[in-house]
Amino acid sequence: MGNVIIRSRARLFHGHDWVHDNEVLKVTGHPKDGDVVGLKDQRDRFLGSAIFNSRSKIPGRRFSRQRQDLDADFFRRRLTLASACRDKLGISSTARREVWSESDGLPGVILDRYGDCAVLQTLTLAMDQRKELLADAVMETFHPRCLIERNDASVRRAEGLELYTGVLRGEAAGVREVVLGGVTFGVELPGGQKTGLYLDQGDNYALVAQHAAGRRVLDCFSNQGGFALACARAGASHVTAVDISADACAAITSNATRNNVLLDVEEANVFDYLKAAASRGDSYDLIILDPPSFTRDRARLNDALRGYKEIHLRTAQILENGGLLATFCCSHHVSDALFLDVIRDAMIDAKKTARLRAHYFQRPDHPVILGLPESAYLKGYLLEMVPGR
Ligand code: SAH
């Protein structure tokens, strides 16, 4: 087994499981990329087993504090543990994230279940090399009718991996109907964003829709209509869903039929849509903002913050007095505090007083590990525009 000796100030000593390239002091034993290595401190003390990829900015990712190989038995154990964690939380297995990478001790492995099908991503080189072993373990543990491979996520490039999708076991199953957050979705596998749906927002559809009855709702960055459909089902007086993608808009329309609700679907850039809505003098009682992460790296953080501020400012301009804004941020580069700062700045420019009503998070099938701040990425707020100020 090769070893990676890490520097004394490495994040691993502060509870993290990653070894960044600038934290590597020495590599011994000539490990190949994708091998399992031992992590050691400068006094030769063993710190755990990690997957190794010299081409990555994160050449070491610890997956166990013991000496451990990546064999079939290990994969079955980890899958079973991950699944038990979701069962305990009472999350329905018809649409849930069964395995979430580092949070479940399988760095780079994502497994989502949609009804009788499962979707696998292997986003690190080591896990990609052991894809067949993993696929067998998934079949033995969950017995899905088919296992889809959704390896078109761009993060694979950072590990030197190609992007593609395919079918690993069984046959492509076409459109599956699944219920998430009380809404019925048609999911085409492989298809859609991420592995099919934004499972991380599952609980928030219902939480936000609690406030929708009798309100005029605008769902921005709607994707397949999660918030819009939940609000329409909850008795909103009118719902508009906006997304820039034609495929997403087509999905919203067919999901509306599935849920037996009516809504307006607008294929548009939200920035343009909000600007036009403000100049038309439109007004809404509940607006949802759930943009994609505007930045994948810290370097472009300021541009991202400008984007977040702009949509909040425009939204505040078209919200009725007493109206509600449910706003989400899925970038881990933007901390909770920073996100609130941006919203506050926008409210100052809009000359509005906002009252904080609720705090939202990612659904717990995306578990947050205390030592891995990156695992807490989705946050949201419900704000009320205080009337008469
Ligand atoms: N709210 C959704 C997830 C949103 S994902 C849910 O819970 O399922 C972000 C969505 O924003 C994607 O569907 C993408 O197509 C869309 N999008 C990205 N940039 C956009 C823009 N400038 N204007 C409108 N939609 C945009």
GROMACS .gro file of C-alpha atoms and ligand atoms in nm:
model
  415
    1MET     CA    1   0.000   0.000   0.000
    2GLY     CA    2   0.130   0.345  -0.089
    3ASN     CA    3   0.121   0.618   0.170
    4VAL     CA    4   0.059   0.990   0.161
    5ILE     CA    5   0.236   1.184   0.435
    6ILE     CA    6   0.049   1.502   0.510
    7ARG     CA    7   0.162   1.837   0.645
    8SER     CA    8   0.095   1.930   1.003
    9ARG     CA    9  -0.154   2.207   0.925
   10ALA     CA   10  -0.370   1.995   0.694
   11ARG     CA   11  -0.749   2.016   0.724
   12LEU     CA   12  -0.754   1.647   0.813
   13PHE     CA   13  -0.635   1.744   1.160
   14HIS     CA   14  -0.943   1.963   1.192
   15GLY     CA   15  -1.193   1.690   1.122
   16HIS     CA   16  -1.201   1.706   0.742
   17ASP     CA   17  -1.159   1.399   0.520
   18TRP     CA   18  -0.988   1.567   0.225
   19VAL     CA   19  -0.619   1.610   0.155
   20HIS     CA   20  -0.555   1.906  -0.076
   21ASP     CA   21  -0.254   1.901  -0.308
   22ASN     CA   22  -0.074   2.168  -0.103
   23GLU     CA   23  -0.114   1.955   0.210
   24VAL     CA   24   0.084   1.661   0.070
   25LEU     CA   25   0.435   1.642   0.210
   26LYS     CA   26   0.542   1.318   0.045
   27VAL     CA   27   0.402   1.019  -0.141
   28THR     CA   28   0.571   0.684  -0.076
   29GLY     CA   29   0.532   0.338  -0.229
   30HIS     CA   30   0.442   0.460  -0.581
   31PRO     CA   31   0.062   0.435  -0.564
   32LYS     CA   32  -0.121   0.457  -0.898
   33ASP     CA   33  -0.404   0.700  -0.951
   34GLY     CA   34  -0.722   0.538  -0.827
   35ASP     CA   35  -0.542   0.322  -0.566
   36VAL     CA   36  -0.624   0.308  -0.197
   37VAL     CA   37  -0.346   0.472   0.007
   38GLY     CA   38  -0.269   0.507   0.375
   39LEU     CA   39  -0.264   0.858   0.519
   40LYS     CA   40   0.007   0.933   0.770
   41ASP     CA   41   0.128   1.226   0.974
   42GLN     CA   42   0.491   1.333   0.981
   43ARG     CA   43   0.560   1.098   1.272
   44ASP     CA   44   0.440   0.798   1.070
   45ARG     CA   45   0.111   0.769   1.261
   46PHE     CA   46  -0.170   0.615   1.057
   47LEU     CA   47  -0.467   0.848   0.996
   48GLY     CA   48  -0.687   0.636   0.775
   49SER     CA   49  -0.744   0.494   0.428
   50ALA     CA   50  -0.801   0.725   0.135
   51ILE     CA   51  -0.857   0.709  -0.238
   52PHE     CA   52  -0.570   0.862  -0.434
   53ASN     CA   53  -0.560   1.065  -0.755
   54SER     CA   54  -0.244   1.270  -0.819
   55ARG     CA   55  -0.423   1.457  -1.103
   56SER     CA   56  -0.689   1.600  -0.873
   57LYS     CA   57  -0.663   1.916  -0.660
   58ILE     CA   58  -0.782   1.684  -0.383
   59PRO     CA   59  -0.538   1.393  -0.428
   60GLY     CA   60  -0.654   1.216  -0.111
   61ARG     CA   61  -1.009   1.155   0.016
   62ARG     CA   62  -1.031   0.957   0.337
   63PHE     CA   63  -1.312   0.703   0.351
   64SER     CA   64  -1.218   0.515   0.669
   65ARG     CA   65  -1.008   0.565   0.979
   66GLN     CA   66  -0.912   0.196   0.961
   67ARG     CA   67  -0.701   0.005   0.711
   68GLN     CA   68  -0.962  -0.075   0.451
   69ASP     CA   69  -0.970  -0.192   0.090
   70LEU     CA   70  -1.249  -0.111  -0.155
   71ASP     CA   71  -1.395  -0.459  -0.198
   72ALA     CA   72  -1.746  -0.593  -0.258
   73ASP     CA   73  -1.805  -0.655   0.108
   74PHE     CA   74  -1.711  -0.299   0.200
   75PHE     CA   75  -1.942  -0.154  -0.065
   76ARG     CA   76  -2.235  -0.367   0.053
   77ARG     CA   77  -2.176  -0.258   0.412
   78ARG     CA   78  -2.161   0.110   0.325
   79LEU     CA   79  -2.474   0.093   0.106
   80THR     CA   80  -2.667  -0.083   0.380
   81LEU     CA   81  -2.560   0.173   0.641
   82ALA     CA   82  -2.652   0.463   0.413
   83SER     CA   83  -2.993   0.318   0.339
   84ALA     CA   84  -3.064   0.250   0.707
   85CYS     CA   85  -2.988   0.615   0.783
   86ARG     CA   86  -3.263   0.725   0.537
   87ASP     CA   87  -3.508   0.465   0.669
   88LYS     CA   88  -3.454   0.596   1.020
   89LEU     CA   89  -3.534   0.948   0.901
   90GLY     CA   90  -3.857   0.821   0.749
   91ILE     CA   91  -3.773   0.938   0.397
   92SER     CA   92  -3.982   0.753   0.139
   93SER     CA   93  -3.765   0.521  -0.070
   94THR     CA   94  -3.961   0.602  -0.387
   95ALA     CA   95  -3.753   0.915  -0.453
   96ARG     CA   96  -3.453   0.958  -0.237
   97ARG     CA   97  -3.075   0.996  -0.233
   98GLU     CA   98  -2.956   0.665  -0.101
   99VAL     CA   99  -2.585   0.747  -0.101
  100TRP     CA  100  -2.427   1.090  -0.093
  101SER     CA  101  -2.055   1.073  -0.143
  102GLU     CA  102  -1.836   1.174   0.155
  103SER     CA  103  -2.141   1.205   0.379
  104ASP     CA  104  -2.189   0.830   0.347
  105GLY     CA  105  -1.822   0.734   0.347
  106LEU     CA  106  -1.809   0.671  -0.029
  107PRO     CA  107  -1.633   0.975  -0.179
  108GLY     CA  108  -1.758   1.042  -0.530
  109VAL     CA  109  -2.044   0.791  -0.521
  110ILE     CA  110  -2.399   0.919  -0.559
  111LEU     CA  111  -2.693   0.683  -0.575
  112ASP     CA  112  -3.049   0.806  -0.619
  113ARG     CA  113  -3.361   0.591  -0.631
  114TYR     CA  114  -3.663   0.672  -0.843
  115GLY     CA  115  -3.932   0.412  -0.793
  116ASP     CA  116  -3.799   0.078  -0.917
  117CYS     CA  117  -3.494   0.235  -1.085
  118ALA     CA  118  -3.166   0.362  -0.948
  119VAL     CA  119  -2.918   0.616  -1.083
  120LEU     CA  120  -2.547   0.593  -1.006
  121GLN     CA  121  -2.272   0.853  -1.039
  122THR     CA  122  -1.904   0.771  -0.989
  123LEU     CA  123  -1.739   1.111  -0.972
  124THR     CA  124  -1.392   1.015  -0.846
  125LEU     CA  125  -1.138   0.809  -1.038
  126ALA     CA  126  -1.108   0.539  -0.771
  127MET     CA  127  -1.484   0.483  -0.755
  128ASP     CA  128  -1.514   0.499  -1.133
  129GLN     CA  129  -1.252   0.224  -1.165
  130ARG     CA  130  -1.463   0.008  -0.928
  131LYS     CA  131  -1.793   0.088  -1.096
  132GLU     CA  132  -1.879  -0.274  -1.178
  133LEU     CA  133  -1.817  -0.384  -0.819
  134LEU     CA  134  -2.035  -0.099  -0.699
  135ALA     CA  135  -2.308  -0.178  -0.951
  136ASP     CA  136  -2.318  -0.540  -0.828
  137ALA     CA  137  -2.342  -0.423  -0.467
  138VAL     CA  138  -2.625  -0.183  -0.559
  139MET     CA  139  -2.818  -0.461  -0.735
  140GLU     CA  140  -2.773  -0.697  -0.438
  141THR     CA  141  -2.870  -0.436  -0.182
  142PHE     CA  142  -3.164  -0.260  -0.351
  143HIS     CA  143  -3.274  -0.496  -0.634
  144PRO     CA  144  -3.372  -0.215  -0.873
  145ARG     CA  145  -3.523  -0.306  -1.208
  146CYS     CA  146  -3.257  -0.100  -1.380
  147LEU     CA  147  -2.943   0.089  -1.286
  148ILE     CA  148  -2.865   0.399  -1.488
  149GLU     CA  149  -2.523   0.560  -1.501
  150ARG     CA  150  -2.542   0.940  -1.496
  151ASN     CA  151  -2.176   1.025  -1.540
  152ASP     CA  152  -2.218   1.350  -1.731
  153ALA     CA  153  -2.146   1.574  -1.430
  154SER     CA  154  -1.869   1.821  -1.515
  155VAL     CA  155  -1.691   1.764  -1.179
  156ARG     CA  156  -1.564   1.438  -1.332
  157ARG     CA  157  -1.324   1.644  -1.545
  158ALA     CA  158  -1.136   1.747  -1.230
  159GLU     CA  159  -1.055   1.378  -1.183
  160GLY     CA  160  -0.954   1.329  -1.548
  161LEU     CA  161  -1.274   1.140  -1.631
  162GLU     CA  162  -1.493   1.154  -1.943
  163LEU     CA  163  -1.860   1.258  -1.939
  164TYR     CA  164  -2.132   1.018  -2.056
  165THR     CA  165  -2.456   0.848  -1.954
  166GLY     CA  166  -2.567   0.490  -2.000
  167VAL     CA  167  -2.737   0.184  -1.858
  168LEU     CA  168  -2.532  -0.031  -1.617
  169ARG     CA  169  -2.784  -0.307  -1.536
  170GLY     CA  170  -3.127  -0.395  -1.674
  171GLU     CA  171  -3.287  -0.185  -1.949
  172ALA     CA  172  -3.356   0.189  -1.970
  173ALA     CA  173  -3.699   0.226  -1.819
  174GLY     CA  174  -3.834   0.539  -1.991
  175VAL     CA  175  -4.050   0.773  -1.785
  176ARG     CA  176  -4.107   0.676  -1.420
  177GLU     CA  177  -4.368   0.845  -1.205
  178VAL     CA  178  -4.246   0.938  -0.859
  179VAL     CA  179  -4.387   1.146  -0.575
  180LEU     CA  180  -4.157   1.400  -0.413
  181GLY     CA  181  -4.274   1.651  -0.153
  182GLY     CA  182  -4.636   1.567  -0.231
  183VAL     CA  183  -4.593   1.640  -0.604
  184THR     CA  184  -4.606   1.375  -0.877
  185PHE     CA  185  -4.325   1.400  -1.132
  186GLY     CA  186  -4.252   1.215  -1.452
  187VAL     CA  187  -3.881   1.135  -1.450
  188GLU     CA  188  -3.713   1.017  -1.764
  189LEU     CA  189  -3.406   0.805  -1.691
  190PRO     CA  190  -3.149   0.900  -1.797
  191GLY     CA  191  -3.269   1.260  -1.835
  192GLY     CA  192  -3.335   1.579  -1.637
  193GLN     CA  193  -3.085   1.777  -1.432
  194LYS     CA  194  -2.850   1.608  -1.186
  195THR     CA  195  -2.977   1.249  -1.161
  196GLY     CA  196  -3.335   1.339  -1.255
  197LEU     CA  197  -3.491   1.560  -0.988
  198TYR     CA  198  -3.368   1.801  -0.723
  199LEU     CA  199  -3.423   1.563  -0.434
  200ASP     CA  200  -3.254   1.806  -0.194
  201GLN     CA  201  -3.556   2.039  -0.221
  202GLY     CA  202  -3.809   1.761  -0.156
  203ASP     CA  203  -3.921   1.879   0.190
  204ASN     CA  204  -3.916   2.246   0.098
  205TYR     CA  205  -4.188   2.216  -0.168
  206ALA     CA  206  -4.442   2.136   0.101
  207LEU     CA  207  -4.298   2.384   0.353
  208VAL     CA  208  -4.322   2.674   0.108
  209ALA     CA  209  -4.659   2.560  -0.031
  210GLN     CA  210  -4.807   2.594   0.321
  211HIS     CA  211  -4.816   2.967   0.247
  212ALA     CA  212  -4.958   2.946  -0.105
  213ALA     CA  213  -5.335   2.924  -0.057
  214GLY     CA  214  -5.509   3.218  -0.220
  215ARG     CA  215  -5.180   3.377  -0.326
  216ARG     CA  216  -5.046   3.475  -0.667
  217VAL     CA  217  -4.724   3.274  -0.696
  218LEU     CA  218  -4.415   3.318  -0.913
  219ASP     CA  219  -4.167   3.026  -0.916
  220CYS     CA  220  -3.834   3.140  -1.063
  221PHE     CA  221  -3.578   2.880  -1.184
  222SER     CA  222  -3.858   2.625  -1.167
  223ASN     CA  223  -3.681   2.332  -1.338
  224GLN     CA  224  -3.950   2.061  -1.338
  225GLY     CA  225  -4.195   2.273  -1.143
  226GLY     CA  226  -4.150   2.143  -0.787
  227PHE     CA  227  -4.242   2.462  -0.602
  228ALA     CA  228  -4.493   2.580  -0.863
  229LEU     CA  229  -4.683   2.250  -0.862
  230ALA     CA  230  -4.684   2.220  -0.484
  231CYS     CA  231  -4.823   2.574  -0.458
  232ALA     CA  232  -5.088   2.511  -0.724
  233ARG     CA  233  -5.195   2.195  -0.540
  234ALA     CA  234  -5.211   2.390  -0.215
  235GLY     CA  235  -5.466   2.631  -0.360
  236ALA     CA  236  -5.266   2.925  -0.496
  237SER     CA  237  -5.495   3.161  -0.688
  238HIS     CA  238  -5.252   3.174  -0.981
  239VAL     CA  239  -4.907   3.024  -1.046
  240THR     CA  240  -4.640   3.123  -1.297
  241ALA     CA  241  -4.328   2.905  -1.341
  242VAL     CA  242  -4.020   3.046  -1.516
  243ASP     CA  243  -3.723   2.851  -1.649
  244ILE     CA  244  -3.473   2.921  -1.927
  245SER     CA  245  -3.464   2.561  -2.048
  246ALA     CA  246  -3.718   2.445  -2.307
  247ASP     CA  247  -3.689   2.086  -2.178
  248ALA     CA  248  -3.759   2.199  -1.822
  249CYS     CA  249  -4.063   2.399  -1.938
  250ALA     CA  250  -4.200   2.098  -2.126
  251ALA     CA  251  -4.154   1.890  -1.810
  252ILE     CA  252  -4.340   2.150  -1.599
  253THR     CA  253  -4.632   2.143  -1.844
  254SER     CA  254  -4.659   1.765  -1.842
  255ASN     CA  255  -4.618   1.752  -1.465
  256ALA     CA  256  -4.904   2.004  -1.432
  257THR     CA  257  -5.130   1.758  -1.616
  258ARG     CA  258  -5.008   1.475  -1.391
  259ASN     CA  259  -5.100   1.678  -1.083
  260ASN     CA  260  -5.426   1.799  -1.229
  261VAL     CA  261  -5.343   2.168  -1.184
  262LEU     CA  262  -5.323   2.470  -1.411
  263LEU     CA  263  -5.028   2.705  -1.425
  264ASP     CA  264  -4.853   2.942  -1.665
  265VAL     CA  265  -4.513   2.827  -1.787
  266GLU     CA  266  -4.272   3.092  -1.918
  267GLU     CA  267  -3.955   2.991  -2.101
  268ALA     CA  268  -3.739   3.291  -2.014
  269ASN     CA  269  -3.427   3.419  -1.848
  270VAL     CA  270  -3.535   3.507  -1.492
  271PHE     CA  271  -3.324   3.826  -1.494
  272ASP     CA  272  -3.512   3.953  -1.802
  273TYR     CA  273  -3.846   3.823  -1.679
  274LEU     CA  274  -3.823   4.004  -1.345
  275LYS     CA  275  -3.711   4.327  -1.510
  276ALA     CA  276  -4.003   4.316  -1.754
  277ALA     CA  277  -4.246   4.223  -1.477
  278ALA     CA  278  -4.134   4.526  -1.275
  279SER     CA  279  -4.178   4.761  -1.569
  280ARG     CA  280  -4.523   4.616  -1.647
  281GLY     CA  281  -4.617   4.678  -1.284
  282ASP     CA  282  -4.696   4.309  -1.218
  283SER     CA  283  -4.732   4.204  -0.859
  284TYR     CA  284  -4.718   3.874  -0.669
  285ASP     CA  285  -4.788   3.754  -0.316
  286LEU     CA  286  -4.535   3.469  -0.303
  287ILE     CA  287  -4.215   3.446  -0.505
  288ILE     CA  288  -3.971   3.156  -0.503
  289LEU     CA  289  -3.607   3.203  -0.608
  290ASP     CA  290  -3.406   2.883  -0.648
  291PRO     CA  291  -3.125   2.967  -0.891
  292PRO     CA  292  -2.846   2.734  -0.994
  293SER     CA  293  -2.518   2.789  -0.818
  294PHE     CA  294  -2.394   3.106  -0.991
  295THR     CA  295  -2.036   3.012  -0.916
  296ARG     CA  296  -1.840   2.690  -0.899
  297ASP     CA  297  -1.529   2.862  -0.773
  298ARG     CA  298  -1.435   3.126  -0.525
  299ALA     CA  299  -1.271   3.343  -0.793
  300ARG     CA  300  -1.605   3.436  -0.947
  301LEU     CA  301  -1.780   3.485  -0.616
  302ASN     CA  302  -1.830   3.859  -0.662
  303ASP     CA  303  -2.008   3.815  -0.995
  304ALA     CA  304  -2.228   3.553  -0.833
  305LEU     CA  305  -2.313   3.787  -0.546
  306ARG     CA  306  -2.409   4.061  -0.791
  307GLY     CA  307  -2.643   3.812  -0.959
  308TYR     CA  308  -2.803   3.709  -0.630
  309LYS     CA  309  -2.847   4.072  -0.532
  310GLU     CA  310  -3.011   4.166  -0.860
  311ILE     CA  311  -3.278   3.897  -0.845
  312HIS     CA  312  -3.361   3.985  -0.484
  313LEU     CA  313  -3.389   4.353  -0.566
  314ARG     CA  314  -3.620   4.289  -0.863
  315THR     CA  315  -3.826   4.045  -0.660
  316ALA     CA  316  -3.874   4.294  -0.378
  317GLN     CA  317  -4.001   4.545  -0.636
  318ILE     CA  318  -4.283   4.318  -0.756
  319LEU     CA  319  -4.386   4.170  -0.420
  320GLU     CA  320  -4.708   4.298  -0.271
  321ASN     CA  321  -4.695   4.449   0.079
  322GLY     CA  322  -4.709   4.153   0.315
  323GLY     CA  323  -4.588   3.929   0.033
  324LEU     CA  324  -4.353   3.638   0.089
  325LEU     CA  325  -4.018   3.556  -0.066
  326ALA     CA  326  -3.880   3.201  -0.040
  327THR     CA  327  -3.519   3.225  -0.150
  328PHE     CA  328  -3.256   2.952  -0.180
  329CYS     CA  329  -2.884   2.934  -0.240
  330CYS     CA  330  -2.715   2.605  -0.332
  331SER     CA  331  -2.354   2.726  -0.354
  332HIS     CA  332  -2.130   2.620  -0.067
  333HIS     CA  333  -1.900   2.911  -0.156
  334VAL     CA  334  -2.176   3.143  -0.038
  335SER     CA  335  -2.210   3.101   0.336
  336ASP     CA  336  -2.537   3.146   0.520
  337ALA     CA  337  -2.417   3.478   0.658
  338LEU     CA  338  -2.302   3.602   0.318
  339PHE     CA  339  -2.632   3.500   0.161
  340LEU     CA  340  -2.824   3.698   0.424
  341ASP     CA  341  -2.595   3.998   0.364
  342VAL     CA  342  -2.678   3.995  -0.005
  343ILE     CA  343  -3.051   3.977   0.062
  344ARG     CA  344  -3.020   4.259   0.317
  345ASP     CA  345  -2.834   4.477   0.064
  346ALA     CA  346  -3.105   4.415  -0.194
  347MET     CA  347  -3.379   4.510   0.055
  348ILE     CA  348  -3.196   4.833   0.139
  349ASP     CA  349  -3.184   4.927  -0.231
  350ALA     CA  350  -3.550   4.830  -0.273
  351LYS     CA  351  -3.639   5.037   0.038
  352LYS     CA  352  -3.825   4.744   0.190
  353THR     CA  353  -3.833   4.604   0.543
  354ALA     CA  354  -3.821   4.227   0.546
  355ARG     CA  355  -3.910   4.000   0.835
  356LEU     CA  356  -3.745   3.660   0.870
  357ARG     CA  357  -4.011   3.388   0.889
  358ALA     CA  358  -3.834   3.054   0.833
  359HIS     CA  359  -3.498   2.893   0.759
  360TYR     CA  360  -3.476   2.604   0.512
  361PHE     CA  361  -3.213   2.336   0.451
  362GLN     CA  362  -3.134   2.047   0.219
  363ARG     CA  363  -3.339   1.734   0.284
  364PRO     CA  364  -3.162   1.502   0.530
  365ASP     CA  365  -3.099   1.234   0.269
  366HIS     CA  366  -2.811   1.475   0.192
  367PRO     CA  367  -2.655   1.441   0.540
  368VAL     CA  368  -2.435   1.718   0.673
  369ILE     CA  369  -2.108   1.601   0.826
  370LEU     CA  370  -1.979   1.841   1.088
  371GLY     CA  371  -1.616   1.811   0.979
  372LEU     CA  372  -1.704   1.872   0.612
  373PRO     CA  373  -1.849   2.222   0.580
  374GLU     CA  374  -1.894   2.162   0.204
  375SER     CA  375  -2.164   1.908   0.286
  376ALA     CA  376  -2.396   2.186   0.412
  377TYR     CA  377  -2.467   2.363   0.086
  378LEU     CA  378  -2.838   2.434   0.047
  379LYS     CA  379  -2.990   2.707   0.258
  380GLY     CA  380  -3.302   2.911   0.219
  381TYR     CA  381  -3.509   3.176   0.391
  382LEU     CA  382  -3.872   3.273   0.398
  383LEU     CA  383  -3.903   3.651   0.420
  384GLU     CA  384  -4.212   3.861   0.461
  385MET     CA  385  -4.228   4.212   0.321
  386VAL     CA  386  -4.342   4.409   0.625
  387PRO     CA  387  -4.640   4.621   0.520
  388GLY     CA  388  -4.673   4.990   0.597
  389ARG     CA  389  -4.301   5.072   0.622
  390SAH     N1  390  -3.638   2.483  -0.814
  390SAH     C1  391  -3.597   2.364  -0.886
  390SAH     C2  392  -3.447   2.354  -0.907
  390SAH     C3  393  -3.385   2.469  -0.979
  390SAH     S1  394  -3.239   2.428  -1.060
  390SAH     C4  395  -3.645   2.240  -0.813
  390SAH     O1  396  -3.669   2.245  -0.694
  390SAH     O2  397  -3.653   2.136  -0.877
  390SAH     C5  398  -3.205   2.569  -1.151
  390SAH     C6  399  -3.290   2.586  -1.276
  390SAH     O3  400  -3.264   2.717  -1.323
  390SAH     C7  401  -3.260   2.494  -1.393
  390SAH     O4  402  -3.377   2.429  -1.432
  390SAH     C8  403  -3.209   2.586  -1.506
  390SAH     O5  404  -3.259   2.550  -1.631
  390SAH     C9  405  -3.267   2.717  -1.464
  390SAH     N2  406  -3.192   2.838  -1.504
  390SAH    C10  407  -3.059   2.860  -1.499
  390SAH     N3  408  -3.030   2.989  -1.532
  390SAH    C11  409  -3.150   3.048  -1.557
  390SAH    C12  410  -3.187   3.180  -1.592
  390SAH     N4  411  -3.096   3.276  -1.607
  390SAH     N5  412  -3.318   3.207  -1.608
  390SAH    C13  413  -3.411   3.110  -1.591
  390SAH     N6  414  -3.382   2.984  -1.555
  390SAH    C14  415  -3.252   2.953  -1.538
   0.00000   0.00000   0.00000
